[in-house]
Amino acid sequence: MVSPSTYFSFVVFFFCSSNFAFTTAAQTTSPFKKIYAFGDSFTDTGNTRSVSGPAGFGHVSSLPYGSTFFHHPTNRYSDGRLVIDFVTETLLLPYLPPYLGHKGNASHGVNFAVAGSTAINHAFFVKNNLTMDQTPQSIQTQLIWFNKFLASQGCNGSVSSSPECKAVFDDALIWVGEIGVNDYAYIIGSSVSSDRIRELAISSKTRFLQTLLKKGVKNVVVQGLPPSGCLPLAMSLAPEDDRDELGCVKSANNQTYTHNAVYQNAVQDLRNQFPDAAIAYLDYWNAYAMVMKNPKKYGFKEPFMACCGTGGPPYNFEVFLTCGTSDASTCSNPSQYINWDGVHLTEAMYRALSQMFLSGTFSHPPFSSLTDRKQHV
């Protein structure tokens, strides 16, 4: 069995590491003209592969990453598009450039998400000797980047009421992708409790959202955490008797499920504090679980095995021979796999989740209510 410290190290490292229409999208123009995105590797479109990005992620710049749709690596942690890419397509917008490489081209928004990001400030992990220093960036770092971006657009200060600020925020959607799984990964094998991480992570995310809402943003989407116990990495390292009704790692899934329940309460409190804003919560956990319960319904034949990796069944995942290394191989049909590299998802799974978020019942309130509201404001 892999030791807790080894499990901790590799969970941290690797976690760091179709157009379709929603119900009101018959229009030919988008109600939103720009998107500002935040999050971790599930949302990152290239911030890790920059001069000032985190170290240790060279594999994402190599084939077969990006092979399904872009046909070359784009520094996305998938074989193709992510949820945020399907969102931009649905809203008839270009793909979001990463902040660290946008070169001033930000008329349709910017992506501040960076792989390995934590919700809790990096200093907490340093203080507790719980970091591999792969990604010192946190959600607070992304807020600093956002403020620098605002300043570059002539928007300064905490309250954004100037014409320059209105130009940035008007017709904008704030997309806060999942962030927090890395926080839990850092503490595996340590004396820091998951309860403490949950408290600090949700407090940090809440303050982050409060800061944005105080600036005057009106349309916000926040994602919960996925059932991390269903990822091949967790499945391959956890004891076989630690399983839930989905066949996934019970302890990990319980952890993220509890996190989401508390986070949703915090989001509701924000709705009460900022009644003029629309805040949609995307239920990542239950959307993912729905696919796991009936994968064939969504076109998947392999719910647990990584498409790209080594070792073969049942998980095709080995921590030293991951996707992007010379010993790894790639399945011939990624669209039949839920998981891409042991941690991140295939384009096909991101597509399925996007449809469930934007057109289905896993957005609260429905995503269409944001677009309807924006069109009638």
mmCIF file with all atom_site columns, N, CA, C and O in Angstrom, residues 50 57 135 140 172 373:
data_model
loop_
_atom_site.group_PDB
_atom_site.id
_atom_site.type_symbol
_atom_site.label_atom_id
_atom_site.label_alt_id
_atom_site.label_comp_id
_atom_site.label_asym_id
_atom_site.label_entity_id
_atom_site.label_seq_id
_atom_site.pdbx_PDB_ins_code
_atom_site.Cartn_x
_atom_site.Cartn_y
_atom_site.Cartn_z
_atom_site.occupancy
_atom_site.B_iso_or_equiv
_atom_site.pdbx_formal_charge
_atom_site.auth_seq_id
_atom_site.auth_comp_id
_atom_site.auth_asym_id
_atom_site.auth_atom_id
_atom_site.pdbx_PDB_model_num
ATOM 1  N N  . SER A 1 50  ? 3.743   29.403 -18.424 1.00 0.00 ? 50  SER A N  1
ATOM 2  C CA . SER A 1 50  ? 4.234   30.747 -18.695 1.00 0.00 ? 50  SER A CA 1
ATOM 3  C C  . SER A 1 50  ? 5.542   30.926 -17.931 1.00 0.00 ? 50  SER A C  1
ATOM 4  O O  . SER A 1 50  ? 5.897   30.111 -17.090 1.00 0.00 ? 50  SER A O  1
ATOM 5  N N  . PHE A 1 57  ? 5.127   21.218 -14.566 1.00 0.00 ? 57  PHE A N  1
ATOM 6  C CA . PHE A 1 57  ? 3.960   20.811 -15.340 1.00 0.00 ? 57  PHE A CA 1
ATOM 7  C C  . PHE A 1 57  ? 4.287   20.650 -16.820 1.00 0.00 ? 57  PHE A C  1
ATOM 8  O O  . PHE A 1 57  ? 3.448   20.902 -17.675 1.00 0.00 ? 57  PHE A O  1
ATOM 9  N N  . THR A 1 135 ? 2.873   24.947 -6.914  1.00 0.00 ? 135 THR A N  1
ATOM 10 C CA . THR A 1 135 ? 2.004   26.063 -7.269  1.00 0.00 ? 135 THR A CA 1
ATOM 11 C C  . THR A 1 135 ? 1.821   26.965 -6.061  1.00 0.00 ? 135 THR A C  1
ATOM 12 O O  . THR A 1 135 ? 0.994   26.694 -5.193  1.00 0.00 ? 135 THR A O  1
ATOM 13 N N  . GLN A 1 140 ? -6.343  33.952 -3.904  1.00 0.00 ? 140 GLN A N  1
ATOM 14 C CA . GLN A 1 140 ? -5.949  35.323 -3.610  1.00 0.00 ? 140 GLN A CA 1
ATOM 15 C C  . GLN A 1 140 ? -4.971  35.857 -4.656  1.00 0.00 ? 140 GLN A C  1
ATOM 16 O O  . GLN A 1 140 ? -5.026  37.031 -5.030  1.00 0.00 ? 140 GLN A O  1
ATOM 17 N N  . ALA A 1 172 ? -20.429 41.445 -18.379 1.00 0.00 ? 172 ALA A N  1
ATOM 18 C CA . ALA A 1 172 ? -19.429 40.441 -18.015 1.00 0.00 ? 172 ALA A CA 1
ATOM 19 C C  . ALA A 1 172 ? -20.028 39.341 -17.143 1.00 0.00 ? 172 ALA A C  1
ATOM 20 O O  . ALA A 1 172 ? -20.890 39.589 -16.298 1.00 0.00 ? 172 ALA A O  1
ATOM 21 N N  . ARG A 1 373 ? -32.044 37.166 -17.355 1.00 0.00 ? 373 ARG A N  1
ATOM 22 C CA . ARG A 1 373 ? -31.953 38.365 -16.544 1.00 0.00 ? 373 ARG A CA 1
ATOM 23 C C  . ARG A 1 373 ? -31.096 39.418 -17.207 1.00 0.00 ? 373 ARG A C  1
ATOM 24 O O  . ARG A 1 373 ? -31.427 40.596 -17.240 1.00 0.00 ? 373 ARG A O  1
#
